[in-house]
Coordinates of C-alpha atoms in Angstrom, one line a residue:
M1 CA 67.0 -9.7 -127.9
K2 CA 65.5 -13.0 -129.0
V3 CA 67.0 -14.4 -132.2
R4 CA 66.1 -17.8 -133.8
A5 CA 68.1 -19.6 -136.4
D6 CA 66.2 -21.5 -139.1
E7 CA 66.7 -25.1 -140.0
H8 CA 69.5 -24.3 -142.5
V9 CA 71.7 -23.3 -139.6
A10 CA 73.1 -26.4 -138.0
P11 CA 72.3 -26.9 -134.3
K12 CA 76.0 -27.2 -133.6
I13 CA 76.6 -23.7 -135.1
V14 CA 73.8 -22.3 -132.9
Q15 CA 75.5 -23.9 -129.9
V16 CA 78.9 -22.5 -130.8
L17 CA 77.5 -19.0 -131.3
R18 CA 75.9 -19.1 -127.9
I19 CA 79.2 -20.2 -126.2
I20 CA 81.7 -17.9 -127.9
A21 CA 79.9 -15.0 -129.6
L22 CA 76.6 -14.1 -128.0
S23 CA 76.4 -11.0 -125.7
T24 CA 74.8 -11.8 -122.4
E25 CA 71.5 -9.9 -123.0
W26 CA 70.9 -11.9 -126.2
E27 CA 69.1 -15.2 -126.6
L28 CA 69.8 -17.4 -129.6
T29 CA 67.8 -20.6 -130.3
G30 CA 67.4 -22.9 -133.3
V31 CA 64.1 -23.8 -134.9
R32 CA 65.0 -27.4 -134.4
E33 CA 64.9 -27.0 -130.7
F34 CA 61.1 -26.4 -130.9
H35 CA 59.9 -28.0 -134.2
A36 CA 60.6 -31.0 -136.3
A37 CA 62.9 -30.9 -139.3
R38 CA 61.3 -29.3 -142.4
T39 CA 58.7 -27.4 -140.4
L40 CA 57.4 -24.7 -142.7
D41 CA 58.4 -21.1 -141.9
E42 CA 54.7 -20.2 -141.9
T43 CA 54.3 -22.5 -138.8
W44 CA 57.3 -21.5 -136.6
L45 CA 57.7 -17.8 -137.5
P46 CA 54.4 -16.5 -136.1
R47 CA 54.9 -18.5 -132.9
F48 CA 58.4 -17.1 -132.5
A49 CA 57.1 -13.6 -133.1
S50 CA 54.3 -14.1 -130.5
E51 CA 56.9 -15.2 -128.0
G52 CA 58.8 -11.9 -128.4
G53 CA 61.2 -13.0 -131.1
K54 CA 62.8 -10.1 -132.9
A55 CA 65.1 -11.5 -135.6
I56 CA 65.9 -14.7 -137.5
I57 CA 69.1 -16.0 -138.9
T58 CA 68.6 -18.0 -142.0
A59 CA 71.1 -19.8 -144.2
D60 CA 68.8 -20.5 -147.0
V61 CA 71.3 -19.2 -149.6
W62 CA 74.0 -21.1 -147.8
A63 CA 72.1 -24.4 -147.6
Q64 CA 74.7 -26.1 -149.8
A65 CA 77.7 -24.3 -148.3
R66 CA 80.1 -26.3 -146.0
R67 CA 79.2 -25.9 -142.4
N68 CA 82.6 -24.6 -141.5
I69 CA 82.1 -21.6 -143.9
Q70 CA 78.7 -20.9 -142.3
A71 CA 80.1 -21.1 -138.8
A72 CA 83.2 -19.0 -139.6
S73 CA 81.1 -16.2 -141.2
L74 CA 78.5 -16.1 -138.4
I75 CA 81.2 -16.1 -135.7
Y76 CA 83.3 -13.4 -137.4
F77 CA 80.4 -11.1 -138.2
W78 CA 78.4 -11.7 -135.0
P79 CA 79.4 -8.4 -133.3
E80 CA 78.2 -6.6 -136.4
I81 CA 75.0 -8.7 -136.5
E82 CA 74.2 -7.7 -133.0
A83 CA 75.0 -4.0 -133.6
T84 CA 72.9 -4.0 -136.8
L85 CA 69.9 -5.8 -135.2
T86 CA 69.9 -3.4 -132.2
T87 CA 69.0 -0.5 -134.5
A88 CA 67.2 -2.3 -137.4
Q89 CA 63.6 -1.7 -138.1
A90 CA 61.0 -4.4 -138.3
G91 CA 61.0 -6.0 -141.8
E92 CA 64.6 -5.2 -142.7
F93 CA 66.8 -7.9 -144.1
W94 CA 70.5 -8.2 -144.0
R95 CA 72.9 -10.6 -145.8
V96 CA 76.0 -11.9 -144.0
P97 CA 79.1 -12.1 -146.3
T98 CA 80.6 -15.5 -146.8
T99 CA 84.1 -14.1 -147.3
L100 CA 85.9 -13.3 -144.1
Y101 CA 87.7 -10.0 -143.6
A102 CA 85.9 -8.5 -146.6
G103 CA 82.7 -6.7 -146.7
R104 CA 80.0 -5.8 -144.2
L105 CA 76.4 -6.9 -143.7
E106 CA 74.4 -6.0 -146.8
K107 CA 71.0 -4.5 -146.5
L108 CA 68.6 -6.2 -148.9
R109 CA 65.5 -4.7 -150.4
V110 CA 62.3 -6.7 -150.3
N111 CA 59.3 -6.2 -152.5
Y112 CA 56.6 -7.2 -150.1
A113 CA 53.8 -6.7 -152.6
A114 CA 55.4 -9.1 -155.1
A115 CA 56.2 -11.6 -152.4
A116 CA 52.5 -11.5 -151.2
Q117 CA 51.3 -12.1 -154.8
A118 CA 53.8 -14.9 -155.3
A119 CA 52.6 -16.6 -152.1
Q120 CA 49.0 -16.6 -153.3
R121 CA 49.8 -18.3 -156.6
P122 CA 48.9 -22.0 -156.7

C-alpha cells in the first residue's frame, strides 16, 4: 500500500518508519521527497492519488509537538495503522494518539459538505 506523509512529518521520521516499522508490502514516502516545502495539499494530493496512493499520514495537529513525540507515537502505533488502513474505506480519517500505551486509533467524523462550503469561501 502506498502511503505518503505530509510536510508536518519530518523526513527523518519517515526514514525511521521505513527502516524499523514498515511491512515489506508497504511503501512510505514523504511529500518533501517530491515537492518543495509548503506545497499546498491541493497540489500534491491529487498527484499522489493518481499514482496509486491510498493513504496519507499528517501531523497537522502535531505541528508544534516535539519530533520525538511524533516519532514515538507513529512507531508505536504503526502496526495498528497498517491493520486499520488495510480495511479502511476511502475517505475515512483516523487520529493517532500522542500518549503511548494508552488508547487506540480514533476514527474521526468528517462533514464533507461543510468542508466543501468552507473551501469555497473567499
